Amino acid sequence: MQAAVQAFKDHLAPIIDLRAAAAVLGWDQETYMPRGAIEARAAQLGTLGRLAHELFVADETAELLAAAQKEVEGMEYDSDEASLVRVAERDFEKATKLPSELVAELARASSLAQQAWQEARSEADFGRFRPHLEKLLELSVQKAEALGYEEHIYDALLDEYEPGMTKSEVESVFDRLRSDLVPLAMAIVAVDREKHSFLLSSYDIQSQWDFGVAIMMDFGFDFERGRQDRSAHPFTTTFSINDVRVTTRIHEDFLPAGLFGSLHECGHALYEQGISAHLERTLLAGGASLGVHESQSRLWEILVGRSREFWTHYYEPLQERFPGHLGDVDREQFYRAINKVEASLIRVEADEVTYNLHIMMRFDLEIDLLEGRLEVADLPEAWNAKAEEYLGLVPADDAEGVLQDIHWSLAAFGYFPTYALGNLMSVQLFNRAKDEIRDLDNQIGRGEFGELLSWLRDKIHRHGRKLTANELLERAAGSKLSEGPWLEHIRRKYSDLMGVDF
Ligand code: ZN
C-alpha cells in the first residue's frame, strides 16, 4: 500500500464520518423527528457541516493531497488510488473556494426552510415559505459567485450535481428534446382518452407496502444493508455502502404513487449498495453524478417496472393481493393504465412522456431567478404561467404548483435538469444491456433480474465516483449523452401501446 495515499485516506475518513452523521440527522428530520426539534436539528446540522468543511479545507489536506499526487503519478487512471486523488483534487479545489460561514449558513437556513416548506405546502401558503426561499436564493448566488464560473452563474450550481455539465449544454439538449417532445406528447395525449378509475379506489396501505417490498427484494435490494421508511417526499440517502436508506410515500387512493415510488428509490439504492467495497469510507463512495443516479432509478422504475414483460410476471400476484379492485381488470388494461399519458400538475406522479416537460419549466424558472429577472415574490405567478405554457394546466393552489417539490427548500438550484438527463441516459444504457444480455425481456417476464443487476453493477455501480458521467456512458453505452434513443423508446412503446404510429 502506498504510504502517502494511505495517510491521505486516513485524513479524509473522519470527514466522511461527519458527512454520514449529518446524513443520518437529515434522514431522521424527514422521517421520525418531532416537529419541536427543528431549531436544535438545524444547529446540529450547521455544526456538522462546518466541522466537515473545516477539516476538509485545512492546510493538512493540501499537504497530504500533494504527497498523494506524487505517489499516484504513472498509476492507472482507473486505479482506486489515482481515482481517489483525482476526485479529491476536484472536490478540494471547489471546497476551498467556499467560506466556512457560508457553508454553515446554508446548512442551517436550508434545515429551517425544509420545515417551513412542509408547513407551507400542507397549507398551500407560499407566503410562509417565501422569506426562506429568498434567503436560500441569496446564499446560492453567493455560493455560485464563490465557486466561480466561465459562462453563466447557473454553471457553478449545476456542476454540484452534474460535474462538468453547463447551462448551455443542457439548453441545447433541451431545445432539441422540446421540439420533438411537445408535438409527440400532444399526439399521444390526444389518442389516450381512456379513464382508469380502478387505480384510484382505496388500496390498503400495508398491502401496497408489502407488495413494493417484495419487488425490491426481487430486484436485489439488500435489507441487511438498508431499509425503507415513509416521508413527505421520497428520497434515498446513504450512510455507508452497507447502510442505504430509501423512503416512500403511499397514497391510499392512487396505487402507482407508492409502488413506482418504491421501485424508483430502489433503483437509486441498488446503485449505492453496488459500489465496490474497496471504496467504503472514501470520497469515491457515491454516484458519479445525479444524472447517472437518476438513470438507475428510472431504468428500474420505468424501463423495467412499467414494461409489459414485467407485468406478465407480477400482475397475477397483484390481482391476488387486491381482488376487489383488480379482479375484473385484465393485464393489458392494467398495463395501459399505469402508462397512461396525460398532462398533470405533479412532477413525481407524471407519466414518462410528459415528465421531462415538468423539468424544462423548472429549468426556465431557475435561470430567471438566478439572472435576477424573476423575484421570489412573483414565483407562484410565474410558475402557473409556465405550467400553462408547458402542460396546458394551471394549479388550483400553490401546493400543487410552486410548493410541490422539496428541492428549493434544500437550496438545490441546478438539481432539476439531472432528472431529464437521467431519463435520456437510462434508455441509452438499457438499450445496450438488451444488446449484451440475451433474453433480457424474457428474464424480466419471469421476474428474474440477476443478470441485469450484474450488468449494471459491472458497468456503472462498482465504479462509484471513479469515472465521470460521460466516461461511464461512453464505456457502458458506447455513446455520448443523446436525446435520440429516449425519443425513439417513447415512439416505439406508445405506438405499440395505442396501436397508432407516432
Ligand atoms: Zn430519483
Short mmCIF file of C-alpha atoms and ligand atoms in Angstrom, two decimals:
data_model
loop_
_atom_site.label_atom_id
_atom_site.label_comp_id
_atom_site.label_asym_id
_atom_site.label_seq_id
_atom_site.Cartn_x
_atom_site.Cartn_y
_atom_site.Cartn_z
CA MET A 1 0.00 0.00 0.00
CA GLN A 2 1.22 3.47 -0.87
CA ALA A 3 2.03 5.31 2.36
CA ALA A 4 1.07 8.80 1.19
CA VAL A 5 -2.25 7.69 -0.33
CA GLN A 6 -2.99 5.76 2.87
CA ALA A 7 -2.22 8.81 5.01
CA PHE A 8 -4.49 10.90 2.81
CA LYS A 9 -7.31 8.33 3.12
CA ASP A 10 -6.87 8.24 6.90
CA HIS A 11 -7.13 12.01 6.99
CA LEU A 12 -10.33 12.02 4.92
CA ALA A 13 -12.11 9.18 6.75
CA PRO A 14 -13.36 11.26 9.72
CA ILE A 15 -14.70 13.83 7.24
CA ILE A 16 -16.68 11.08 5.55
CA ASP A 17 -17.93 10.07 9.02
CA LEU A 18 -19.10 13.61 9.79
CA ARG A 19 -20.94 13.79 6.49
CA ALA A 20 -22.57 10.43 7.18
CA ALA A 21 -23.64 11.62 10.64
CA ALA A 22 -25.20 14.71 9.04
CA ALA A 23 -26.98 12.43 6.57
CA VAL A 24 -28.42 10.39 9.46
CA LEU A 25 -29.75 13.57 11.05
CA GLY A 26 -31.15 14.74 7.72
CA TRP A 27 -32.86 11.39 7.17
CA ASP A 28 -34.29 11.48 10.69
CA GLN A 29 -35.60 15.00 10.14
CA GLU A 30 -37.59 13.79 7.11
CA THR A 31 -38.91 10.62 8.74
CA TYR A 32 -39.27 10.50 12.54
CA MET A 33 -38.07 13.74 14.14
CA PRO A 34 -40.70 15.55 16.24
CA ARG A 35 -41.54 18.99 14.91
CA GLY A 36 -40.34 20.72 18.05
CA ALA A 37 -36.76 19.60 17.41
CA ILE A 38 -36.29 21.75 14.33
CA GLU A 39 -34.18 24.56 15.84
CA ALA A 40 -31.90 22.10 17.60
CA ARG A 41 -31.57 19.99 14.46
CA ALA A 42 -30.74 23.00 12.32
CA ALA A 43 -27.95 23.94 14.73
CA GLN A 44 -26.63 20.37 14.79
CA LEU A 45 -26.56 20.14 11.01
CA GLY A 46 -24.89 23.54 10.80
CA THR A 47 -22.17 22.40 13.21
CA LEU A 48 -21.54 19.11 11.45
CA GLY A 49 -21.45 20.81 8.05
CA ARG A 50 -18.99 23.40 9.31
CA LEU A 51 -16.72 20.85 11.03
CA ALA A 52 -16.60 18.61 7.96
CA HIS A 53 -15.89 21.60 5.77
CA GLU A 54 -13.15 23.00 8.04
CA LEU A 55 -11.40 19.64 8.26
CA PHE A 56 -11.58 19.23 4.51
CA VAL A 57 -10.21 22.66 3.59
CA ALA A 58 -7.45 22.52 6.23
CA ASP A 59 -3.81 23.04 5.21
CA GLU A 60 -3.14 19.44 6.19
CA THR A 61 -5.46 18.25 3.42
CA ALA A 62 -3.49 20.25 0.85
CA GLU A 63 -0.19 18.80 2.11
CA LEU A 64 -1.41 15.21 2.18
CA LEU A 65 -3.05 15.64 -1.22
CA ALA A 66 0.19 16.94 -2.74
CA ALA A 67 2.12 13.95 -1.37
CA ALA A 68 -0.55 11.53 -2.63
CA GLN A 69 -0.49 13.19 -6.06
CA LYS A 70 3.23 12.43 -6.37
CA GLU A 71 2.71 8.85 -5.35
CA VAL A 72 -0.03 8.10 -7.91
CA GLU A 73 1.92 9.54 -10.85
CA GLY A 74 2.05 6.87 -13.55
CA MET A 75 -0.62 4.74 -11.89
CA GLU A 76 -3.55 3.55 -13.97
CA TYR A 77 -6.35 6.03 -14.47
CA ASP A 78 -8.95 3.56 -13.15
CA SER A 79 -7.00 2.50 -10.08
CA ASP A 80 -8.62 3.26 -6.72
CA GLU A 81 -5.64 5.38 -5.70
CA ALA A 82 -5.36 7.55 -8.83
CA SER A 83 -9.13 7.97 -8.92
CA LEU A 84 -9.31 9.00 -5.28
CA VAL A 85 -6.62 11.62 -5.76
CA ARG A 86 -8.23 12.93 -8.96
CA VAL A 87 -11.68 13.26 -7.40
CA ALA A 88 -10.30 14.67 -4.14
CA GLU A 89 -8.39 17.30 -6.07
CA ARG A 90 -11.60 18.44 -7.76
CA ASP A 91 -13.61 18.43 -4.52
CA PHE A 92 -10.84 20.19 -2.63
CA GLU A 93 -10.49 22.92 -5.20
CA LYS A 94 -14.21 23.63 -5.01
CA ALA A 95 -14.47 23.38 -1.22
CA THR A 96 -11.61 25.80 -0.62
CA LYS A 97 -13.49 28.44 -2.57
CA LEU A 98 -16.38 28.33 -0.08
CA PRO A 99 -16.09 30.25 3.22
CA SER A 100 -16.99 28.06 6.23
CA GLU A 101 -19.57 30.60 7.42
CA LEU A 102 -21.39 30.33 4.11
CA VAL A 103 -21.41 26.53 4.30
CA ALA A 104 -22.79 26.59 7.85
CA GLU A 105 -25.32 29.28 6.98
CA LEU A 106 -26.58 27.26 4.01
CA ALA A 107 -26.93 24.12 6.12
CA ARG A 108 -28.77 25.99 8.88
CA ALA A 109 -31.00 28.01 6.57
CA SER A 110 -31.99 25.00 4.49
CA SER A 111 -32.81 22.95 7.57
CA LEU A 112 -35.22 25.71 8.69
CA ALA A 113 -36.53 26.12 5.16
CA GLN A 114 -37.44 22.45 4.90
CA GLN A 115 -39.74 22.67 7.89
CA ALA A 116 -41.25 25.91 6.59
CA TRP A 117 -41.73 24.31 3.17
CA GLN A 118 -43.55 21.32 4.67
CA GLU A 119 -45.90 23.60 6.59
CA ALA A 120 -46.40 25.97 3.66
CA ARG A 121 -47.15 23.04 1.40
CA SER A 122 -49.65 21.44 3.75
CA GLU A 123 -51.47 24.77 3.99
CA ALA A 124 -50.93 25.76 0.35
CA ASP A 125 -49.46 29.03 1.59
CA PHE A 126 -46.42 30.20 -0.38
CA GLY A 127 -46.11 33.26 1.88
CA ARG A 128 -44.82 31.07 4.73
CA PHE A 129 -42.03 29.70 2.56
CA ARG A 130 -41.18 32.89 0.70
CA PRO A 131 -38.70 34.51 3.17
CA HIS A 132 -36.83 31.19 3.43
CA LEU A 133 -36.60 30.86 -0.31
CA GLU A 134 -35.39 34.44 -0.67
CA LYS A 135 -32.66 33.69 1.85
CA LEU A 136 -31.65 30.46 0.12
CA LEU A 137 -31.55 32.09 -3.29
CA GLU A 138 -29.35 34.87 -1.94
CA LEU A 139 -27.00 32.32 -0.33
CA SER A 140 -26.96 30.24 -3.51
CA VAL A 141 -25.93 33.26 -5.56
CA GLN A 142 -23.14 33.88 -3.04
CA LYS A 143 -22.13 30.26 -3.33
CA ALA A 144 -22.08 30.35 -7.13
CA GLU A 145 -20.02 33.54 -7.12
CA ALA A 146 -17.57 31.98 -4.65
CA LEU A 147 -17.23 28.81 -6.73
CA GLY A 148 -16.84 30.80 -9.92
CA TYR A 149 -17.91 30.01 -13.47
CA GLU A 150 -16.89 30.81 -17.00
CA GLU A 151 -20.12 31.46 -18.86
CA HIS A 152 -23.16 31.55 -16.63
CA ILE A 153 -23.88 31.64 -12.90
CA TYR A 154 -26.02 28.51 -13.33
CA ASP A 155 -22.94 26.51 -14.37
CA ALA A 156 -21.44 26.78 -10.89
CA LEU A 157 -24.58 25.34 -9.26
CA LEU A 158 -25.27 22.68 -11.90
CA ASP A 159 -21.70 21.44 -11.51
CA GLU A 160 -22.51 20.42 -7.92
CA TYR A 161 -24.93 17.80 -9.23
CA GLU A 162 -23.72 17.08 -12.76
CA PRO A 163 -19.97 17.67 -12.75
CA GLY A 164 -18.71 19.22 -15.96
CA MET A 165 -22.15 19.96 -17.42
CA THR A 166 -23.05 23.55 -18.33
CA LYS A 167 -26.26 25.52 -18.76
CA SER A 168 -25.64 25.89 -22.48
CA GLU A 169 -25.18 22.12 -22.93
CA VAL A 170 -28.40 21.45 -21.05
CA GLU A 171 -30.13 24.10 -23.12
CA SER A 172 -29.06 22.57 -26.39
CA VAL A 173 -30.23 19.08 -25.35
CA PHE A 174 -33.49 20.55 -24.04
CA ASP A 175 -34.05 22.60 -27.21
CA ARG A 176 -33.76 19.51 -29.40
CA LEU A 177 -35.82 17.45 -26.99
CA ARG A 178 -38.54 20.08 -26.72
CA SER A 179 -39.03 20.48 -30.45
CA ASP A 180 -39.76 16.74 -30.85
CA LEU A 181 -41.37 16.05 -27.50
CA VAL A 182 -44.03 18.74 -27.36
CA PRO A 183 -45.86 17.61 -30.53
CA LEU A 184 -45.24 13.94 -29.70
CA ALA A 185 -46.69 14.28 -26.20
CA MET A 186 -49.69 16.18 -27.55
CA ALA A 187 -50.32 13.49 -30.14
CA ILE A 188 -50.17 10.71 -27.53
CA VAL A 189 -52.39 12.61 -25.09
CA ALA A 190 -54.94 13.18 -27.86
CA VAL A 191 -55.18 9.42 -28.52
CA ASP A 192 -55.02 8.25 -24.88
CA ARG A 193 -58.59 9.02 -23.85
CA GLU A 194 -59.30 6.04 -21.63
CA LYS A 195 -60.07 6.56 -17.93
CA HIS A 196 -58.82 4.01 -15.43
CA SER A 197 -60.71 4.65 -12.23
CA PHE A 198 -59.66 1.31 -10.74
CA LEU A 199 -56.25 2.79 -9.84
CA LEU A 200 -57.97 5.45 -7.75
CA SER A 201 -60.06 3.34 -5.39
CA SER A 202 -58.89 2.76 -1.85
CA TYR A 203 -55.90 0.35 -1.67
CA ASP A 204 -54.82 -0.90 1.74
CA ILE A 205 -51.60 0.86 2.70
CA GLN A 206 -49.90 -2.11 4.35
CA SER A 207 -50.65 -4.34 1.35
CA GLN A 208 -49.19 -1.74 -1.00
CA TRP A 209 -46.12 -1.51 1.19
CA ASP A 210 -45.65 -5.30 1.28
CA PHE A 211 -46.06 -5.69 -2.46
CA GLY A 212 -43.44 -2.98 -3.12
CA VAL A 213 -41.00 -4.52 -0.66
CA ALA A 214 -41.35 -7.94 -2.29
CA ILE A 215 -40.39 -6.48 -5.66
CA MET A 216 -37.49 -4.53 -4.15
CA MET A 217 -36.17 -7.85 -2.85
CA ASP A 218 -36.59 -9.44 -6.27
CA PHE A 219 -34.66 -6.54 -7.82
CA GLY A 220 -31.84 -7.26 -5.39
CA PHE A 221 -32.19 -4.61 -2.67
CA ASP A 222 -30.36 -5.93 0.39
CA PHE A 223 -32.45 -5.27 3.50
CA GLU A 224 -29.50 -6.38 5.63
CA ARG A 225 -27.74 -3.28 4.33
CA GLY A 226 -30.63 -0.86 4.06
CA ARG A 227 -34.23 -0.11 4.96
CA GLN A 228 -37.33 1.70 3.77
CA ASP A 229 -39.38 4.25 5.71
CA ARG A 230 -42.08 6.80 4.94
CA SER A 231 -41.53 10.52 4.29
CA ALA A 232 -43.34 13.50 2.78
CA HIS A 233 -41.10 13.40 -0.29
CA PRO A 234 -39.47 10.11 -1.37
CA PHE A 235 -35.67 10.06 -1.35
CA THR A 236 -32.63 7.81 -0.94
CA THR A 237 -29.72 8.59 1.35
CA THR A 238 -26.56 6.71 2.19
CA PHE A 239 -24.67 6.49 5.46
CA SER A 240 -22.35 3.73 4.22
CA ILE A 241 -22.27 1.26 1.33
CA ASN A 242 -23.70 -1.06 3.97
CA ASP A 243 -26.46 1.29 5.13
CA VAL A 244 -28.61 2.72 2.34
CA ARG A 245 -31.99 4.23 3.25
CA VAL A 246 -34.94 4.73 0.96
CA THR A 247 -38.21 6.44 1.76
CA THR A 248 -41.54 6.34 0.01
CA ARG A 249 -44.94 7.96 0.33
CA ILE A 250 -48.00 5.80 -0.16
CA HIS A 251 -51.34 7.17 -1.26
CA GLU A 252 -54.31 5.08 -0.29
CA ASP A 253 -56.28 6.29 -3.31
CA PHE A 254 -53.62 6.18 -6.02
CA LEU A 255 -51.83 2.86 -6.36
CA PRO A 256 -48.97 3.91 -8.69
CA ALA A 257 -47.59 6.61 -6.35
CA GLY A 258 -46.26 4.29 -3.66
CA LEU A 259 -45.48 1.31 -5.87
CA PHE A 260 -43.44 3.10 -8.51
CA GLY A 261 -42.00 5.44 -5.90
CA SER A 262 -40.54 2.41 -4.13
CA LEU A 263 -39.17 0.92 -7.35
CA HIS A 264 -37.65 4.28 -8.26
CA GLU A 265 -35.87 4.77 -4.95
CA CYS A 266 -34.84 1.12 -5.04
CA GLY A 267 -33.01 1.87 -8.30
CA HIS A 268 -31.06 4.61 -6.55
CA ALA A 269 -30.34 2.31 -3.62
CA LEU A 270 -29.11 -0.55 -5.82
CA TYR A 271 -26.52 1.86 -7.21
CA GLU A 272 -25.31 2.83 -3.74
CA GLN A 273 -25.32 -0.76 -2.45
CA GLY A 274 -23.40 -1.85 -5.55
CA ILE A 275 -20.43 0.45 -5.11
CA SER A 276 -17.23 -1.55 -4.67
CA ALA A 277 -16.49 -2.34 -1.01
CA HIS A 278 -12.94 -1.01 -1.55
CA LEU A 279 -14.37 2.47 -1.84
CA GLU A 280 -16.14 2.42 1.54
CA ARG A 281 -15.39 5.44 3.76
CA THR A 282 -13.70 7.32 0.92
CA LEU A 283 -14.73 10.23 -1.29
CA LEU A 284 -15.36 7.72 -4.09
CA ALA A 285 -18.29 6.02 -2.33
CA GLY A 286 -21.13 7.77 -4.13
CA GLY A 287 -22.74 8.20 -7.52
CA ALA A 288 -20.86 9.69 -10.47
CA SER A 289 -23.49 12.39 -10.92
CA LEU A 290 -27.16 12.87 -10.20
CA GLY A 291 -27.94 12.25 -13.86
CA VAL A 292 -26.28 8.84 -13.66
CA HIS A 293 -28.08 8.22 -10.38
CA GLU A 294 -31.40 9.06 -11.96
CA SER A 295 -30.63 6.81 -14.92
CA GLN A 296 -30.57 3.92 -12.44
CA SER A 297 -33.83 4.81 -10.70
CA ARG A 298 -35.67 5.42 -13.96
CA LEU A 299 -34.31 2.25 -15.50
CA TRP A 300 -35.82 0.14 -12.72
CA GLU A 301 -38.96 2.19 -12.26
CA ILE A 302 -39.90 2.69 -15.90
CA LEU A 303 -37.95 0.59 -18.35
CA VAL A 304 -38.36 -2.48 -16.13
CA GLY A 305 -41.29 -1.65 -13.84
CA ARG A 306 -43.65 -0.16 -16.38
CA SER A 307 -42.90 -2.66 -19.13
CA ARG A 308 -45.33 -5.23 -20.47
CA GLU A 309 -42.86 -8.05 -19.72
CA PHE A 310 -42.63 -7.07 -16.07
CA TRP A 311 -46.37 -7.29 -15.54
CA THR A 312 -46.51 -10.64 -17.30
CA HIS A 313 -44.94 -11.88 -14.12
CA TYR A 314 -46.27 -9.53 -11.44
CA TYR A 315 -49.84 -8.86 -12.43
CA GLU A 316 -51.29 -12.08 -11.04
CA PRO A 317 -49.75 -11.60 -7.59
CA LEU A 318 -51.01 -8.01 -7.58
CA GLN A 319 -54.53 -9.15 -8.52
CA GLU A 320 -54.41 -11.72 -5.73
CA ARG A 321 -53.50 -9.02 -3.23
CA PHE A 322 -56.28 -6.71 -4.41
CA PRO A 323 -59.02 -8.96 -5.80
CA GLY A 324 -61.79 -6.45 -5.12
CA HIS A 325 -60.01 -3.73 -7.12
CA LEU A 326 -58.35 -5.67 -9.91
CA GLY A 327 -60.23 -8.94 -10.17
CA ASP A 328 -62.11 -7.79 -13.25
CA VAL A 329 -59.26 -5.79 -14.78
CA ASP A 330 -57.20 -7.70 -17.30
CA ARG A 331 -53.44 -7.40 -17.58
CA GLU A 332 -53.42 -5.32 -20.75
CA GLN A 333 -55.90 -2.87 -19.24
CA PHE A 334 -53.66 -2.52 -16.20
CA TYR A 335 -50.59 -2.06 -18.41
CA ARG A 336 -52.35 0.74 -20.27
CA ALA A 337 -53.49 2.35 -17.03
CA ILE A 338 -50.02 2.53 -15.46
CA ASN A 339 -48.70 4.02 -18.70
CA LYS A 340 -51.49 6.49 -19.23
CA VAL A 341 -50.23 9.72 -20.74
CA GLU A 342 -51.89 12.96 -19.74
CA ALA A 343 -50.88 16.44 -18.79
CA SER A 344 -50.83 16.66 -14.99
CA LEU A 345 -49.58 19.06 -12.35
CA ILE A 346 -47.44 16.95 -10.01
CA ARG A 347 -43.97 16.07 -11.30
CA VAL A 348 -43.41 12.94 -9.21
CA GLU A 349 -46.65 11.44 -10.44
CA ALA A 350 -46.20 12.44 -14.08
CA ASP A 351 -46.09 9.79 -16.80
CA GLU A 352 -42.79 9.18 -18.56
CA VAL A 353 -43.81 11.12 -21.68
CA THR A 354 -44.75 14.43 -20.05
CA TYR A 355 -42.24 14.15 -17.19
CA ASN A 356 -39.46 15.98 -18.99
CA LEU A 357 -41.79 18.94 -19.61
CA HIS A 358 -42.01 19.39 -15.83
CA ILE A 359 -38.23 19.57 -15.74
CA MET A 360 -37.90 22.06 -18.55
CA MET A 361 -40.29 24.50 -16.90
CA ARG A 362 -38.34 24.35 -13.63
CA PHE A 363 -35.08 24.87 -15.51
CA ASP A 364 -36.52 28.01 -17.16
CA LEU A 365 -37.66 29.38 -13.79
CA GLU A 366 -34.33 28.74 -12.08
CA ILE A 367 -32.48 30.55 -14.84
CA ASP A 368 -34.85 33.52 -14.47
CA LEU A 369 -34.39 33.57 -10.68
CA LEU A 370 -30.61 33.41 -10.90
CA GLU A 371 -30.41 36.02 -13.60
CA GLY A 372 -32.50 38.29 -11.36
CA ARG A 373 -35.24 38.57 -13.96
CA LEU A 374 -37.72 36.95 -11.60
CA GLU A 375 -38.35 37.86 -7.95
CA VAL A 376 -39.19 35.12 -5.46
CA ALA A 377 -42.37 37.05 -4.62
CA ASP A 378 -43.51 36.63 -8.23
CA LEU A 379 -42.57 32.97 -8.43
CA PRO A 380 -46.05 31.45 -7.87
CA GLU A 381 -47.45 33.50 -10.71
CA ALA A 382 -44.51 32.69 -12.99
CA TRP A 383 -44.88 29.02 -12.07
CA ASN A 384 -48.53 28.99 -13.02
CA ALA A 385 -47.79 30.69 -16.33
CA LYS A 386 -45.12 28.09 -17.14
CA ALA A 387 -47.44 25.25 -16.15
CA GLU A 388 -49.96 26.58 -18.59
CA GLU A 389 -47.36 27.01 -21.32
CA TYR A 390 -45.83 23.51 -20.95
CA LEU A 391 -48.71 21.44 -19.64
CA GLY A 392 -51.80 23.41 -20.57
CA LEU A 393 -52.87 23.38 -16.92
CA VAL A 394 -52.98 25.92 -14.11
CA PRO A 395 -52.59 24.72 -10.50
CA ALA A 396 -55.58 25.34 -8.25
CA ASP A 397 -53.24 26.35 -5.42
CA ASP A 398 -49.53 26.59 -4.58
CA ALA A 399 -49.45 23.12 -3.02
CA GLU A 400 -49.96 21.56 -6.42
CA GLY A 401 -47.90 24.30 -8.02
CA VAL A 402 -44.76 26.01 -6.85
CA LEU A 403 -44.65 24.28 -3.43
CA GLN A 404 -44.77 20.69 -4.65
CA ASP A 405 -41.02 19.94 -4.69
CA ILE A 406 -38.56 19.82 -1.79
CA HIS A 407 -35.54 20.90 -3.86
CA TRP A 408 -35.62 24.65 -3.43
CA SER A 409 -36.01 24.24 0.33
CA LEU A 410 -32.67 22.42 0.19
CA ALA A 411 -31.12 25.29 -1.81
CA ALA A 412 -30.72 22.73 -4.59
CA PHE A 413 -30.78 25.09 -7.55
CA GLY A 414 -29.33 23.33 -10.59
CA TYR A 415 -30.62 19.94 -9.49
CA PHE A 416 -33.74 19.58 -11.66
CA PRO A 417 -32.09 19.15 -15.08
CA THR A 418 -30.38 16.00 -13.84
CA TYR A 419 -33.78 14.24 -13.79
CA ALA A 420 -34.22 14.73 -17.52
CA LEU A 421 -30.60 13.85 -18.25
CA GLY A 422 -31.09 10.66 -16.25
CA ASN A 423 -34.14 9.74 -18.31
CA LEU A 424 -32.12 10.07 -21.50
CA MET A 425 -29.18 8.09 -20.11
CA SER A 426 -31.44 5.32 -18.79
CA VAL A 427 -32.57 4.40 -22.30
CA GLN A 428 -29.04 4.57 -23.71
CA LEU A 429 -27.89 2.15 -21.00
CA PHE A 430 -30.90 -0.15 -21.17
CA ASN A 431 -30.59 -0.47 -24.95
CA ARG A 432 -27.01 -1.62 -24.52
CA ALA A 433 -27.96 -4.03 -21.74
CA LYS A 434 -30.54 -5.57 -24.06
CA ASP A 435 -27.87 -5.98 -26.74
CA GLU A 436 -25.49 -7.66 -24.35
CA ILE A 437 -27.88 -9.79 -22.29
CA ARG A 438 -29.53 -12.35 -24.49
CA ASP A 439 -33.10 -12.91 -23.48
CA LEU A 440 -33.36 -9.93 -21.12
CA ASP A 441 -37.03 -9.29 -21.97
CA ASN A 442 -37.89 -12.89 -21.15
CA GLN A 443 -35.91 -12.75 -17.94
CA ILE A 444 -37.91 -9.72 -16.86
CA GLY A 445 -41.05 -11.61 -17.85
CA ARG A 446 -40.04 -14.33 -15.38
CA GLY A 447 -39.26 -11.88 -12.59
CA GLU A 448 -35.52 -12.56 -12.91
CA PHE A 449 -33.26 -9.53 -12.58
CA GLY A 450 -29.92 -11.04 -11.56
CA GLU A 451 -28.21 -10.65 -14.93
CA LEU A 452 -29.43 -7.11 -15.41
CA LEU A 453 -28.26 -6.15 -11.93
CA SER A 454 -24.86 -7.76 -12.53
CA TRP A 455 -24.52 -5.86 -15.79
CA LEU A 456 -25.31 -2.57 -14.07
CA ARG A 457 -23.01 -3.42 -11.17
CA ASP A 458 -20.17 -4.04 -13.60
CA LYS A 459 -20.73 -1.11 -15.95
CA ILE A 460 -21.92 1.55 -13.51
CA HIS A 461 -22.33 0.78 -9.81
CA ARG A 462 -18.99 -0.61 -8.72
CA HIS A 463 -17.08 2.42 -10.02
CA GLY A 464 -18.66 4.86 -7.57
CA ARG A 465 -17.28 8.31 -8.36
CA LYS A 466 -14.14 7.00 -10.08
CA LEU A 467 -15.44 7.78 -13.56
CA THR A 468 -17.41 10.79 -14.77
CA ALA A 469 -20.90 10.58 -16.24
CA ASN A 470 -19.51 10.93 -19.75
CA GLU A 471 -16.84 8.30 -19.18
CA LEU A 472 -19.38 5.83 -17.80
CA LEU A 473 -21.83 6.48 -20.60
CA GLU A 474 -19.25 6.14 -23.35
CA ARG A 475 -17.84 2.96 -21.88
CA ALA A 476 -21.16 1.34 -20.95
CA ALA A 477 -23.45 2.54 -23.73
CA GLY A 478 -20.83 3.31 -26.35
CA SER A 479 -22.23 6.77 -26.97
CA LYS A 480 -22.38 10.32 -25.65
CA LEU A 481 -25.46 11.76 -23.99
CA SER A 482 -28.24 11.94 -26.56
CA GLU A 483 -31.99 12.57 -26.61
CA GLY A 484 -32.46 10.35 -29.70
CA PRO A 485 -32.72 6.91 -28.05
CA TRP A 486 -35.18 8.18 -25.45
CA LEU A 487 -37.45 9.72 -28.08
CA GLU A 488 -37.25 6.50 -30.09
CA HIS A 489 -38.19 4.48 -26.98
CA ILE A 490 -41.24 6.70 -26.41
CA ARG A 491 -42.34 6.45 -30.05
CA ARG A 492 -41.97 2.70 -30.15
CA LYS A 493 -43.59 1.96 -26.80
CA TYR A 494 -46.60 4.20 -27.31
CA SER A 495 -47.13 3.26 -30.94
CA ASP A 496 -47.35 -0.34 -29.78
CA LEU A 497 -49.50 0.51 -26.77
CA MET A 498 -52.01 2.68 -28.63
CA GLY A 499 -51.93 0.94 -31.98
CA VAL A 500 -51.16 4.29 -33.63
CA ASP A 501 -47.96 5.16 -35.50
CA PHE A 502 -46.40 8.10 -33.63
ZN ZN B 1 -34.73 9.83 -8.41
#
